[in-house]
C-alpha atoms as a PDB file:
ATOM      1  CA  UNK A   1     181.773  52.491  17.789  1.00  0.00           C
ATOM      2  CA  UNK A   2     181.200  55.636  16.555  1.00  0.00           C
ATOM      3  CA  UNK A   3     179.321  58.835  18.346  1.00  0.00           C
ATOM      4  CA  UNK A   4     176.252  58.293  16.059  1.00  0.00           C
ATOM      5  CA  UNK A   5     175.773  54.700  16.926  1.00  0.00           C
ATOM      6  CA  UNK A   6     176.231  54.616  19.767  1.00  0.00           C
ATOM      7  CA  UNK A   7     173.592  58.084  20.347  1.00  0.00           C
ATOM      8  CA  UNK A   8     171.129  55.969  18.072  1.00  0.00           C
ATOM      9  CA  UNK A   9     171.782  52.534  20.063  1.00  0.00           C
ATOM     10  CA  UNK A  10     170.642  54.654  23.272  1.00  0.00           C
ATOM     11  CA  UNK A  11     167.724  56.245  21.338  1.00  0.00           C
ATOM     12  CA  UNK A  12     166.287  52.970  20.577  1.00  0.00           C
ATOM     13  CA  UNK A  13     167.089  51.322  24.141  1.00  0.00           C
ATOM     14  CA  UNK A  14     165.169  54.527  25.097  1.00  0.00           C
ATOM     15  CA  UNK A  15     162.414  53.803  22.626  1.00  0.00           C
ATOM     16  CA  UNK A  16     161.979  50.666  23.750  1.00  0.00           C
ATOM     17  CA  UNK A  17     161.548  51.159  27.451  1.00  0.00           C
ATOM     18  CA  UNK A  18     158.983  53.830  26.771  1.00  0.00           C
ATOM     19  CA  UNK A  19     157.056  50.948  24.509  1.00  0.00           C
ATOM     20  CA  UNK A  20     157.544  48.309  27.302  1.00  0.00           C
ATOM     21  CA  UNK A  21     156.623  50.734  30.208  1.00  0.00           C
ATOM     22  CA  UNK A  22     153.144  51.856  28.572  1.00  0.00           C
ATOM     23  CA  UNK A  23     152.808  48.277  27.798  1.00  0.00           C
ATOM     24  CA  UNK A  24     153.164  47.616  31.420  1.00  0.00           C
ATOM     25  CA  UNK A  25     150.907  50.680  32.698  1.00  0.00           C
ATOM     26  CA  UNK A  26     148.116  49.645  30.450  1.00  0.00           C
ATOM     27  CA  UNK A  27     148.342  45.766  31.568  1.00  0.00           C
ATOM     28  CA  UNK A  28     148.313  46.913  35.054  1.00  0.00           C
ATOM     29  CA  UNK A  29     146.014  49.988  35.215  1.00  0.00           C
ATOM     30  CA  UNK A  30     144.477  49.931  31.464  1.00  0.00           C
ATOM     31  CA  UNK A  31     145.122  52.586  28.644  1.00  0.00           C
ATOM     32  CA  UNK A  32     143.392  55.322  30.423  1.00  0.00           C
ATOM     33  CA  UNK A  33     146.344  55.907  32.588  1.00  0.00           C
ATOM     34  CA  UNK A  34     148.943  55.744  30.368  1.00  0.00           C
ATOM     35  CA  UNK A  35     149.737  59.061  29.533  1.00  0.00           C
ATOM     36  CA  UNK A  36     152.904  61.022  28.567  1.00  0.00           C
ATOM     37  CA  UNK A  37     153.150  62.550  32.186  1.00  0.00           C
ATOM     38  CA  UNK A  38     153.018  59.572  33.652  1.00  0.00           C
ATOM     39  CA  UNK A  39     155.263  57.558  31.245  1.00  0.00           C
ATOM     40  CA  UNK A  40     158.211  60.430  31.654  1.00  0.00           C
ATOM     41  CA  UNK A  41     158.291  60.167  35.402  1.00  0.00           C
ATOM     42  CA  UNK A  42     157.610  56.126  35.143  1.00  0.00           C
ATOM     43  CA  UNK A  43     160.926  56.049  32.905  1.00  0.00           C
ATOM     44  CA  UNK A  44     162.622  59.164  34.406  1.00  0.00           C
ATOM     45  CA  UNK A  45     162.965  60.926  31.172  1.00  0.00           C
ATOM     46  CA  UNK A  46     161.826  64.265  30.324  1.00  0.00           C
ATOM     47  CA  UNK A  47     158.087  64.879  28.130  1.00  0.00           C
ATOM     48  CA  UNK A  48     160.132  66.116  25.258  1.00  0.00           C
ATOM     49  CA  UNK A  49     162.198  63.050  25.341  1.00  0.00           C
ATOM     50  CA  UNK A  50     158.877  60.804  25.317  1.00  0.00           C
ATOM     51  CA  UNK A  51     157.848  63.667  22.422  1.00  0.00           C
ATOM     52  CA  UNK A  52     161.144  63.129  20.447  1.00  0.00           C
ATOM     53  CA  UNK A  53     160.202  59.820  19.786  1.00  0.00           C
ATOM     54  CA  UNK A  54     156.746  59.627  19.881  1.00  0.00           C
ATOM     55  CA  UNK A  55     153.776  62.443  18.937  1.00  0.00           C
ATOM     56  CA  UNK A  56     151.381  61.372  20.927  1.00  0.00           C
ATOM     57  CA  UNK A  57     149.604  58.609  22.548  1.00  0.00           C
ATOM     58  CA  UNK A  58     148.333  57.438  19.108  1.00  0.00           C
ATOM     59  CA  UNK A  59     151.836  55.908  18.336  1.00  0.00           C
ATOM     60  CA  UNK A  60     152.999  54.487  21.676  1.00  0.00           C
ATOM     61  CA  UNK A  61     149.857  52.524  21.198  1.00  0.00           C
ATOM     62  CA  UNK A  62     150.561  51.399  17.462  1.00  0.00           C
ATOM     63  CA  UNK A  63     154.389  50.992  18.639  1.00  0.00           C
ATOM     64  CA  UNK A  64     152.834  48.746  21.527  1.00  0.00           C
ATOM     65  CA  UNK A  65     150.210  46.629  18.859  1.00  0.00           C
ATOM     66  CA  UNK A  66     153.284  46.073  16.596  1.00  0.00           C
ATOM     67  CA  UNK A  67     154.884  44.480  19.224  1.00  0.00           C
ATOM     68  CA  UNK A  68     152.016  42.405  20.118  1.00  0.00           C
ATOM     69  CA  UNK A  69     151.314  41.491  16.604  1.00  0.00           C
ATOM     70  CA  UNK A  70     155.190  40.030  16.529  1.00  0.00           C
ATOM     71  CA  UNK A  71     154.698  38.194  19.470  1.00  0.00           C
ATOM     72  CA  UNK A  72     151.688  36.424  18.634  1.00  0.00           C
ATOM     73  CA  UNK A  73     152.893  35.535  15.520  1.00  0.00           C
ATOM     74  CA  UNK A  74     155.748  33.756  17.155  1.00  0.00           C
ATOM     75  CA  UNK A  75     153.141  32.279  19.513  1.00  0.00           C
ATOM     76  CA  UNK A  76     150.565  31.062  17.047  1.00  0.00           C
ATOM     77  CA  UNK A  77     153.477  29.484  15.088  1.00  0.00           C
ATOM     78  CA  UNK A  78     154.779  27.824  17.867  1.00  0.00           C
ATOM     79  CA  UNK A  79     151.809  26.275  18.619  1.00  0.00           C
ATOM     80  CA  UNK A  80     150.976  24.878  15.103  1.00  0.00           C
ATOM     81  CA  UNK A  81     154.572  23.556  14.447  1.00  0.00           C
ATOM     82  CA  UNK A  82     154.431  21.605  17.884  1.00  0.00           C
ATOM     83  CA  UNK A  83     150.359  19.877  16.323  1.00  0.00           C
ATOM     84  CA  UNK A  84     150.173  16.874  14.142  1.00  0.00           C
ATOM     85  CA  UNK A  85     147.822  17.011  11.301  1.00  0.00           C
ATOM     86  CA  UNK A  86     145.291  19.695  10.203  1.00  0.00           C
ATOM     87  CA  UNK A  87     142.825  19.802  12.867  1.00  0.00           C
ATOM     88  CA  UNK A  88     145.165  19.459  15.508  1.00  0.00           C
ATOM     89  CA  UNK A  89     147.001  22.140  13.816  1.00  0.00           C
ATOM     90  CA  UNK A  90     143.755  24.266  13.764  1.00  0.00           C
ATOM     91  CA  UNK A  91     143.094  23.526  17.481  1.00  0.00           C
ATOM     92  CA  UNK A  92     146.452  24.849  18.706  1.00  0.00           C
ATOM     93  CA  UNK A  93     145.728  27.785  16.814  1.00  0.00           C
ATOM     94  CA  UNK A  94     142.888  28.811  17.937  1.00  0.00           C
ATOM     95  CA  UNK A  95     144.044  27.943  21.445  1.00  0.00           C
ATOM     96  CA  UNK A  96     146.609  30.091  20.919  1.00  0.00           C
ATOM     97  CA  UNK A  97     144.939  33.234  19.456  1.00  0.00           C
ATOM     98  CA  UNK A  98     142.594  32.690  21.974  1.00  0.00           C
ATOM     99  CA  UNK A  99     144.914  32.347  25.154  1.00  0.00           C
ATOM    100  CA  UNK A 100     147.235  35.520  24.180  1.00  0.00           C
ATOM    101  CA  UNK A 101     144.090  37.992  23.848  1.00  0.00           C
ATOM    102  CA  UNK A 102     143.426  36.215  27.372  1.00  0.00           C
ATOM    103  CA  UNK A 103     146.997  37.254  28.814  1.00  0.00           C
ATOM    104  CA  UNK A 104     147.994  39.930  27.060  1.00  0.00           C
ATOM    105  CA  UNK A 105     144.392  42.097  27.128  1.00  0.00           C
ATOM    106  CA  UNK A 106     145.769  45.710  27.140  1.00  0.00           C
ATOM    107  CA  UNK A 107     148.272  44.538  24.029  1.00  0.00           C
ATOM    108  CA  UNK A 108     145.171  42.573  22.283  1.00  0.00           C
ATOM    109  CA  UNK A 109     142.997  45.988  22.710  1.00  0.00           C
ATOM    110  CA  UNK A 110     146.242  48.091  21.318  1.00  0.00           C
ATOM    111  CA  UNK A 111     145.850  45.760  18.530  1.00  0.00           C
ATOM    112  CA  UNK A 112     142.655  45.484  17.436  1.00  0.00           C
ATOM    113  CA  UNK A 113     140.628  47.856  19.712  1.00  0.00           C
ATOM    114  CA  UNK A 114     142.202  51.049  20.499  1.00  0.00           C
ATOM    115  CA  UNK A 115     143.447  53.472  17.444  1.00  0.00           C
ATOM    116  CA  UNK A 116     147.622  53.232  16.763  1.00  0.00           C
ATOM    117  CA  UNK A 117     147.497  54.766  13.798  1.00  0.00           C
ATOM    118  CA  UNK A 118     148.147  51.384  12.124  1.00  0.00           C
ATOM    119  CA  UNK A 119     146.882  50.340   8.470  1.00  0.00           C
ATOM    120  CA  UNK A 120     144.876  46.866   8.477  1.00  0.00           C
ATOM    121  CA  UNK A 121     144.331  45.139   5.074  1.00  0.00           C
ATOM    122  CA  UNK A 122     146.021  47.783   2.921  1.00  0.00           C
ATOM    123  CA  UNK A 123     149.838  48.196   1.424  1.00  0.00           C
ATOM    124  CA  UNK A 124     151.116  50.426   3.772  1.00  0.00           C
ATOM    125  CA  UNK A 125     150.471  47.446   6.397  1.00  0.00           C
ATOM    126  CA  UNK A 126     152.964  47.300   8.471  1.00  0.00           C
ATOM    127  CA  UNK A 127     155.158  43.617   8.236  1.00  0.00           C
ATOM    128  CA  UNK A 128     154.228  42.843  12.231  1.00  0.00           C
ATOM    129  CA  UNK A 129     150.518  43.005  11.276  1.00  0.00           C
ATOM    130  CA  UNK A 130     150.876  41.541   7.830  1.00  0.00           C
ATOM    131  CA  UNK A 131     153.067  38.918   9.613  1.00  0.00           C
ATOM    132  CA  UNK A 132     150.187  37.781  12.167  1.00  0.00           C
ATOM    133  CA  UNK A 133     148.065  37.462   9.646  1.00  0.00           C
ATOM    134  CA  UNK A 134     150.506  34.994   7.597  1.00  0.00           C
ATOM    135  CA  UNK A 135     150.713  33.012  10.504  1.00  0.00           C
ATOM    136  CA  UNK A 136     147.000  32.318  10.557  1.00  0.00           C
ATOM    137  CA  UNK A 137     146.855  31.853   6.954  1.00  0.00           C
ATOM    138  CA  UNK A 138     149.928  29.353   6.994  1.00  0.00           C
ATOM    139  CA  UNK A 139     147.431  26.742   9.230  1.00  0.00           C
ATOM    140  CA  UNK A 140     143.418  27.833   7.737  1.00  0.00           C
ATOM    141  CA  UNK A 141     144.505  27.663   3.477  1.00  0.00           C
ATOM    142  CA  UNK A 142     144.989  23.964   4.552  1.00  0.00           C
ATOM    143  CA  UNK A 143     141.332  23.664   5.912  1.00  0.00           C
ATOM    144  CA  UNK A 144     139.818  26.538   3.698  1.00  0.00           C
ATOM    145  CA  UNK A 145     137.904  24.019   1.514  1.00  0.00           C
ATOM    146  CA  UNK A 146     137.802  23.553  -2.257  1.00  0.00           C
ATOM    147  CA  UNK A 147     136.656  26.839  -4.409  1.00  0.00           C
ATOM    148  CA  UNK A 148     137.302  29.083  -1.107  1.00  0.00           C
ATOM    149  CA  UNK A 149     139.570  32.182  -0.840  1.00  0.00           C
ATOM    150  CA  UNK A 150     142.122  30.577   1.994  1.00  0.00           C
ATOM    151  CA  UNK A 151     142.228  34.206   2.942  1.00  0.00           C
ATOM    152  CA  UNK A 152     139.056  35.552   2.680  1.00  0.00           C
ATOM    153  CA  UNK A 153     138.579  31.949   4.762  1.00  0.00           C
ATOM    154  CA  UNK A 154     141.098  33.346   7.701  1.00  0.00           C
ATOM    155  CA  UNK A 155     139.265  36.432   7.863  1.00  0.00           C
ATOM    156  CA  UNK A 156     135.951  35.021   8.955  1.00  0.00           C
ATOM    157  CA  UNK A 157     138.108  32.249  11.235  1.00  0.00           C
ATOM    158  CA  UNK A 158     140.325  35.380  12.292  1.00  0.00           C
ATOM    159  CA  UNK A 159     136.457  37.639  13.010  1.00  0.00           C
ATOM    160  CA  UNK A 160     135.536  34.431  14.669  1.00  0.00           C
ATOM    161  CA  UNK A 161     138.293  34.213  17.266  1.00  0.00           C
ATOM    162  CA  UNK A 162     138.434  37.404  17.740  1.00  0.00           C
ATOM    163  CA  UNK A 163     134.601  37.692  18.683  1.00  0.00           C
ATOM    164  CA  UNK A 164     135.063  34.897  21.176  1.00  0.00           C
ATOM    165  CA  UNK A 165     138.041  36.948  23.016  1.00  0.00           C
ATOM    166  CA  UNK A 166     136.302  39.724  23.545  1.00  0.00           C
ATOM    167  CA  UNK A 167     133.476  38.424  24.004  1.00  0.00           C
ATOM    168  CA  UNK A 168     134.736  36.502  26.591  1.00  0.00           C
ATOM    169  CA  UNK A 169     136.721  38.806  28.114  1.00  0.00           C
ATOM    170  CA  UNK A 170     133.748  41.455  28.266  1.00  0.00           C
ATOM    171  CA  UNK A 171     131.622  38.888  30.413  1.00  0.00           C
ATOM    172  CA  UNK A 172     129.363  38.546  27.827  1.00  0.00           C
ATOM    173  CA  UNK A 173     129.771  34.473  27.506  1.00  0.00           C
ATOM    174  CA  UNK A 174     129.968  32.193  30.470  1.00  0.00           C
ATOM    175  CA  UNK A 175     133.654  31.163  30.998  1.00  0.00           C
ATOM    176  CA  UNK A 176     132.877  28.137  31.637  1.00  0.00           C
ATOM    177  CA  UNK A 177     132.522  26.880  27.957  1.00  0.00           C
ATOM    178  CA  UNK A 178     135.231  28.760  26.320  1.00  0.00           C
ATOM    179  CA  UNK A 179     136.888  25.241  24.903  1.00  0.00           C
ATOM    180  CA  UNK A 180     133.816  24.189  24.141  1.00  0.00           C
ATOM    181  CA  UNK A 181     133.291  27.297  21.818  1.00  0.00           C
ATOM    182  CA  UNK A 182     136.678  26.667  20.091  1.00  0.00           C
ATOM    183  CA  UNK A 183     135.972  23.415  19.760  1.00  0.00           C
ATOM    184  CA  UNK A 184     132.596  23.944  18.089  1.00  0.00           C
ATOM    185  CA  UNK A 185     134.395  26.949  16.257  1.00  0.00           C
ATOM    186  CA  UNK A 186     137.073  24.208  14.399  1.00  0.00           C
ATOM    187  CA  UNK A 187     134.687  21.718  14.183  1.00  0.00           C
ATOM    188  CA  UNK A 188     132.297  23.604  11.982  1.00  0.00           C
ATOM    189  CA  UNK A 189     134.087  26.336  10.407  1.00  0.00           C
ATOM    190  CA  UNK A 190     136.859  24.737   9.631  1.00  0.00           C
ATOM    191  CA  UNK A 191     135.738  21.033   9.013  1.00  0.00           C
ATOM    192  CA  UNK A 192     138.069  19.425   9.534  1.00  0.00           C
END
């Protein structure tokens, strides 16, 4: 192995235990205390090592919601693949979307709440992002409906799960009926 590999193997070991240590801080504490101080003494590196591979908060957050994104992708997928027909499919999905926003709350709000710096809905979309998105699409175009968009259809499935988590989560629905709400969610947006 050469001197450059092995110097870029340890930059991205190093990368990846800054992402997976701000991760961690947010779960545990939320976003508001993950900062670059705290990071560099977390990790035991020096602020202009944090700053040689990050410029800011910004993009340990979007580095963080790209790793989400991957991971619920492989989660939604594995979820689908293990349901038998389309509305068992569709119920594992949203099961699924809905119980990794539940477990993963400071990676869902990197994702979809906070600002990484990340492109939604555009070219420059990074393939994490466009990735989760395929893996919704792969189960809804099957329920979409004749003369509907299958992904203009997963956007207003995608809007609805995503209202439910954070609604939810927020305490502004009673736990209590949170199957329920999928249920009725599958049941009448997706008719299936």
């Amino acid at each position: 192995m050469s001197v450059q590999e092995r110097k870029e193997r340890e930059r991205a070991v190093r990368q990846r235990l800054i992402v997976a240590t701000a991760r961690e801080l947010a779960e545990q504490q939320g976003w508001d205390a993950v900062t670059t101080r705290r990071l560099a003494e977390r990790i035991e590196y020096s602020q202009p090592v944090l700053y040689s591979h990050f410029r800011g908060k910004r993009e340990i957050i979007g580095a963080v919601a790209l790793d989400g994104a991957a991971e619920m992708a492989v989660a939604l997928r594995a979820a689908t693949s293990a349901a038998d027909g389309p509305r068992a499919r569709v119920t594992a999905l949203a099961g699924a979307y809905l119980d990794f926003a539940a477990r993963n709350p400071a990676v869902y709000d990197a994702m979809f709440q906070l600002d990484g710096g990340l492109a939604f809905a555009a070219e420059e979309t990074p393939e994490p992002l466009k990735d989760a998105f395929a893996a919704l699409l792969e189960t809804l175009t099957e329920v979409a409906g004749d003369g509907v968009h299958p992904g203009l259809f997963t956007e207003v499935f995608w809007a609805s799960l995503h209202g439910l988590a954070t609604l939810t989560r927020a305490g502004r629905l009673p736990p209590g009926d949170a199957g329920r709400r999928a249920e009725l969610l599958v049941d009448r947006l997706a008719a299936v």
